[in-house]
mmCIF file of C-alpha atoms in Angstrom:
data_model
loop_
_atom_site.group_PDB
_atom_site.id
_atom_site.type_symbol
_atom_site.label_atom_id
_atom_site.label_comp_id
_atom_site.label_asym_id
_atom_site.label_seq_id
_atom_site.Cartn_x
_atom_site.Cartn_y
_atom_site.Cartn_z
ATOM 1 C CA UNK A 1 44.283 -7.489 -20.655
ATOM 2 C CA UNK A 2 41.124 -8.593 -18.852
ATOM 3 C CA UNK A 3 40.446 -7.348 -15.302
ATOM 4 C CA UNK A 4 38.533 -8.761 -12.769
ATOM 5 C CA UNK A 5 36.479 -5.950 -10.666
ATOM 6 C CA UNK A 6 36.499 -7.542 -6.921
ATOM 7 C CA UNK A 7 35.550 -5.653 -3.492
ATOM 8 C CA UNK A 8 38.817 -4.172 -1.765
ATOM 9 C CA UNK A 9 39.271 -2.964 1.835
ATOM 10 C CA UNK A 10 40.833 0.817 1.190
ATOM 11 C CA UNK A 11 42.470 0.602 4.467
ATOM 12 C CA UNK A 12 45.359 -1.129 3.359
ATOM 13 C CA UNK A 13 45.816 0.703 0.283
ATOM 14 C CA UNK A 14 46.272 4.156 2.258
ATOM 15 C CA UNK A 15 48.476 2.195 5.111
ATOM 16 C CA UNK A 16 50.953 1.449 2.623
ATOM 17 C CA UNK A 17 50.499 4.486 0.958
ATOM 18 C CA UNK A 18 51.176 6.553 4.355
ATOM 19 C CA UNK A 19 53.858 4.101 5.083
ATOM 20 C CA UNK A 20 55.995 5.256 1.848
ATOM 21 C CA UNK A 21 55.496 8.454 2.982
ATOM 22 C CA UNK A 22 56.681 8.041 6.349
ATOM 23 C CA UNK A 23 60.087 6.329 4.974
ATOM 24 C CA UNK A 24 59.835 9.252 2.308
ATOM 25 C CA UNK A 25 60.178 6.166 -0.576
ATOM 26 C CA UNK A 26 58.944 7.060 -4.254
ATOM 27 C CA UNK A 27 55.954 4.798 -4.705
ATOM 28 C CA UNK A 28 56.711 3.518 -8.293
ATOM 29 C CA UNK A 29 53.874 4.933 -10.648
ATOM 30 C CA UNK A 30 52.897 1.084 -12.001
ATOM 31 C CA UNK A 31 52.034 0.892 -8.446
ATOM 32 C CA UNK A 32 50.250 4.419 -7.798
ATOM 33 C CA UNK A 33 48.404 2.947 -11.128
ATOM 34 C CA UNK A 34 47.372 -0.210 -9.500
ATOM 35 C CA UNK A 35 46.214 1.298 -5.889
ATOM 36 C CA UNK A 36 44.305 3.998 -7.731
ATOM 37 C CA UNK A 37 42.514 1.297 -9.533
ATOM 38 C CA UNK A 38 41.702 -0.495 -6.409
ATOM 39 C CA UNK A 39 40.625 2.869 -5.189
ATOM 40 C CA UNK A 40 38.088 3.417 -7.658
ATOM 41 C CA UNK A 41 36.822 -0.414 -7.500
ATOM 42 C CA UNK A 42 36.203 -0.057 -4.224
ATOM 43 C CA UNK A 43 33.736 3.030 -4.738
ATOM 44 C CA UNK A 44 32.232 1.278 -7.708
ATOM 45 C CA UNK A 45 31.484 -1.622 -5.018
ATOM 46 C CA UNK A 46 30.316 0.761 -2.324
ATOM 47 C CA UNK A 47 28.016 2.657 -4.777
ATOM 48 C CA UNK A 48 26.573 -0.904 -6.257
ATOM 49 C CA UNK A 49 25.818 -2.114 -2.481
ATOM 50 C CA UNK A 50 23.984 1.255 -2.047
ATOM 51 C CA UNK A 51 21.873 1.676 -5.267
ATOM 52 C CA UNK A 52 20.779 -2.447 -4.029
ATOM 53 C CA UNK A 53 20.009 -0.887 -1.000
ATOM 54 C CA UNK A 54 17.911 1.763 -2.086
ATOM 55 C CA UNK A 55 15.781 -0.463 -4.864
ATOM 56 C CA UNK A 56 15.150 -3.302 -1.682
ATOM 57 C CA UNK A 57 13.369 -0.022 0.553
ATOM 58 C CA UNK A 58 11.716 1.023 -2.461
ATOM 59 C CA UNK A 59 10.278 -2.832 -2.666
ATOM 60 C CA UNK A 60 9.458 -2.731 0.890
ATOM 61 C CA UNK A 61 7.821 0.112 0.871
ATOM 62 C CA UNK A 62 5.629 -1.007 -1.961
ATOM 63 C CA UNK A 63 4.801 -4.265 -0.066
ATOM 64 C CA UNK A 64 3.625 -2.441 2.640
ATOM 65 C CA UNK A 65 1.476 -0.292 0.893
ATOM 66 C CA UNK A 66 0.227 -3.250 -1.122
ATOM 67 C CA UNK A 67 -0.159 -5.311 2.006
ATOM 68 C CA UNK A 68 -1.755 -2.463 4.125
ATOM 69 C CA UNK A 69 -5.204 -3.893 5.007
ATOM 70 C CA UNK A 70 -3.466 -6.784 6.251
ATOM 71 C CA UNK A 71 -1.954 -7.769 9.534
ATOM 72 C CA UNK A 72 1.478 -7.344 8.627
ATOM 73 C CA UNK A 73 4.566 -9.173 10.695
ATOM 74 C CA UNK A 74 8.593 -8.561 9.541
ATOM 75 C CA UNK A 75 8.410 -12.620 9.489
ATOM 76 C CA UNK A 76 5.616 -12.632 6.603
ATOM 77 C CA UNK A 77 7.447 -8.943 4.765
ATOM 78 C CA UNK A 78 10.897 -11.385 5.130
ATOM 79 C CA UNK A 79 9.642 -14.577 3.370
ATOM 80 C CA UNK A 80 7.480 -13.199 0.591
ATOM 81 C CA UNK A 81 10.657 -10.693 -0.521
ATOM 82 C CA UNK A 82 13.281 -13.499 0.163
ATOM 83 C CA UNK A 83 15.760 -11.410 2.507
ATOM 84 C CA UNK A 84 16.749 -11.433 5.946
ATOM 85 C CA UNK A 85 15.573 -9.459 8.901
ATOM 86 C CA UNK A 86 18.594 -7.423 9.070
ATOM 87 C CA UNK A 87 19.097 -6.501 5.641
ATOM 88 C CA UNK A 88 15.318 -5.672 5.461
ATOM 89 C CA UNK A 89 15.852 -3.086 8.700
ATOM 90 C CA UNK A 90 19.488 -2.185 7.521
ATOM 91 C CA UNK A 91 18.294 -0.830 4.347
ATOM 92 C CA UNK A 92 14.928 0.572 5.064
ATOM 93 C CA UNK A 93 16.002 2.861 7.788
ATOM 94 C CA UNK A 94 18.945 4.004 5.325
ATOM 95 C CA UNK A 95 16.540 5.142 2.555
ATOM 96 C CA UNK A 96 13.309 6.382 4.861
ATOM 97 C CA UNK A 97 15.063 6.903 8.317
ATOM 98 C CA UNK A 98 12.606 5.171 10.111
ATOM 99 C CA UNK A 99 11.875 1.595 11.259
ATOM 100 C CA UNK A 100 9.574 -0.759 8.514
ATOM 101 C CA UNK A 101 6.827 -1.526 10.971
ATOM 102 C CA UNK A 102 6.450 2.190 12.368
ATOM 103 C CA UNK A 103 6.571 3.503 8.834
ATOM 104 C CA UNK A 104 3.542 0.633 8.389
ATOM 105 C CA UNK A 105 1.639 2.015 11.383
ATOM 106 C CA UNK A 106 1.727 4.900 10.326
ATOM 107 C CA UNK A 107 0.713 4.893 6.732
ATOM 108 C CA UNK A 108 -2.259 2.430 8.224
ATOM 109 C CA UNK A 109 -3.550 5.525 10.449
ATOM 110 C CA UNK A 110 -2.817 7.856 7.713
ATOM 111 C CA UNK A 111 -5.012 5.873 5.833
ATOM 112 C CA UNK A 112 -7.664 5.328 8.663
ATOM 113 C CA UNK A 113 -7.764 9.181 9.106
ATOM 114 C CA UNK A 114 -8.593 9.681 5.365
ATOM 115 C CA UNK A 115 -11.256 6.757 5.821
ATOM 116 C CA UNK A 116 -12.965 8.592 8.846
ATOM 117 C CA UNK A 117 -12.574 12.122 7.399
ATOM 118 C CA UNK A 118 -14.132 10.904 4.145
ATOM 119 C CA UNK A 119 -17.116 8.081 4.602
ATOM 120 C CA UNK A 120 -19.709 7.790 7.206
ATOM 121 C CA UNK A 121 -18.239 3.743 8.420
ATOM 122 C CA UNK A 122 -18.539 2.888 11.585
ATOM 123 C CA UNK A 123 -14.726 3.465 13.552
ATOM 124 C CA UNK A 124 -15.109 -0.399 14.396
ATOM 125 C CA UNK A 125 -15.365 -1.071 10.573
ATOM 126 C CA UNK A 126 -12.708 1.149 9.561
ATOM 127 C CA UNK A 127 -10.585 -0.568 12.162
ATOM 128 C CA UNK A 128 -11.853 -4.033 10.978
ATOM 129 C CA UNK A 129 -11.238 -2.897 7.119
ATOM 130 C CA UNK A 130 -7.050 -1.920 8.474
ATOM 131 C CA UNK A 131 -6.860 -5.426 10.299
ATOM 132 C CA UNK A 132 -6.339 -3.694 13.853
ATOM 133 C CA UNK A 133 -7.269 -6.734 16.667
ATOM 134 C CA UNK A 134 -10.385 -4.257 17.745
ATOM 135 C CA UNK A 135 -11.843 -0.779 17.376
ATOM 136 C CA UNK A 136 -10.706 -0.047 21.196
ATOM 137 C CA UNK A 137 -6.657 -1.213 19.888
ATOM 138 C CA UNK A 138 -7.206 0.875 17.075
ATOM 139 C CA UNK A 139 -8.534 4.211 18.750
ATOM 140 C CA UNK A 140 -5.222 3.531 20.978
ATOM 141 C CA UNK A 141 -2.951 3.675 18.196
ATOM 142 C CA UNK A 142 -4.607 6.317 16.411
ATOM 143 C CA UNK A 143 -4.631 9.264 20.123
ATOM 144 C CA UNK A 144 -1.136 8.033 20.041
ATOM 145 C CA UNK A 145 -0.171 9.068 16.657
ATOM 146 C CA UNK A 146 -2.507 11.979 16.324
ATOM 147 C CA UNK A 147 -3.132 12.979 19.839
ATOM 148 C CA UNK A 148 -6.785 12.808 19.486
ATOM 149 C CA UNK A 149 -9.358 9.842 19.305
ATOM 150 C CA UNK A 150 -10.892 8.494 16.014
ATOM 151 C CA UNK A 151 -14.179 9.640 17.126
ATOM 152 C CA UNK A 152 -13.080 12.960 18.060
ATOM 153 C CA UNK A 153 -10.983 13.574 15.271
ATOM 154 C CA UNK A 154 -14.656 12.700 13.244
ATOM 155 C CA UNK A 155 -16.574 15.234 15.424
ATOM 156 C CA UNK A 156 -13.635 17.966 14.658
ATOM 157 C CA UNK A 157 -11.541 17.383 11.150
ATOM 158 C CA UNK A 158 -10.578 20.949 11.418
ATOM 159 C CA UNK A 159 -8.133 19.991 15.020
ATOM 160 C CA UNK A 160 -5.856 17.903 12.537
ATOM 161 C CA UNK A 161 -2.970 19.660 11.167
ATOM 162 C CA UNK A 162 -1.142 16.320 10.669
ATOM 163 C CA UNK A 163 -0.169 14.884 6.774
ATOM 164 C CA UNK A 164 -2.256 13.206 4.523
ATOM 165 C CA UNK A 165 -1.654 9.651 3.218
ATOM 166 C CA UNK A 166 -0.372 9.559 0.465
ATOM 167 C CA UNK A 167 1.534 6.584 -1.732
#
């Protein structure tokens, strides 16, 4: 006997279910077999759409890591991974709790901080080298993430307590 797995709505299955119940009818056991089944397909389904989920953040999050130097829009992230906006956000902020382009800011000034703790470049370069518009953009989004200025956090390293980036 050959059965077909489809997606079922478990609201139904309890209403009728609860409704036996209520008229205090023995549900027959071909049919407790048959609503179990849908039970479990449904959970198979569920667990299918989430494990999907979870591999498309992983993929984002490896395309922005890969695209980091760039200047990165959701329309360009979108199009080059084939999916929609809202399955993009929907299953990013699932997996990493955050939304795709902060979690992209923020590995791009993790980055930047590494760059200016480790090599003598100019904070203009550094900010050229991440694909910020300008250094003075740049030094804006870095205070704001780190509470202190590019070139301050270069005169003092030992201020930051903040994480490392790290892939």
């Amino acid at each position: 006997d050959n059965t077909i797995v489809r997606q079922v709505d478990i609201h139904p299955i309890f209403e009728q279910i609860f409704a036996n119940m209520e008229r205090e009818e023995v549900i027959p056991n071909d049919e407790i077999e048959r609503l179990v089944v849908q039970l479990f397909q449904q959970v198979r389904t569920q667990e299918r759409k989430e494990k999907k989920r979870n591999n498309l953040a992983v993929q984002i999050k490896d395309y922005l890591y890969d695209h980091m130097r760039e200047n990165l829009t959701m329309a360009k992230l979108v199009s080059d991974l084939h999916i929609s906006k809202s399955v993009a956000h929907l299953a990013f902020a699932e997996r990493y709790g955050t939304s795709i382009m902060k979690y992209y800011m923020t590995i791009k000034l993790d980055y930047a901080k590494q760059l200016i703790r480790q090599t003598n470049e100019p904070i203009g370069e550094i900010a050229h080298f991440l694909s910020f518009e300008d250094e003075k953009y740049f030094s804006k989004c870095f205070k704001k993430e780190f509470g202190i200025t590019p070139s301050q956090f270069r005169k003092y390293p030992v201020m930051d307590s903040t994480r490392e980036y790290r892939r």
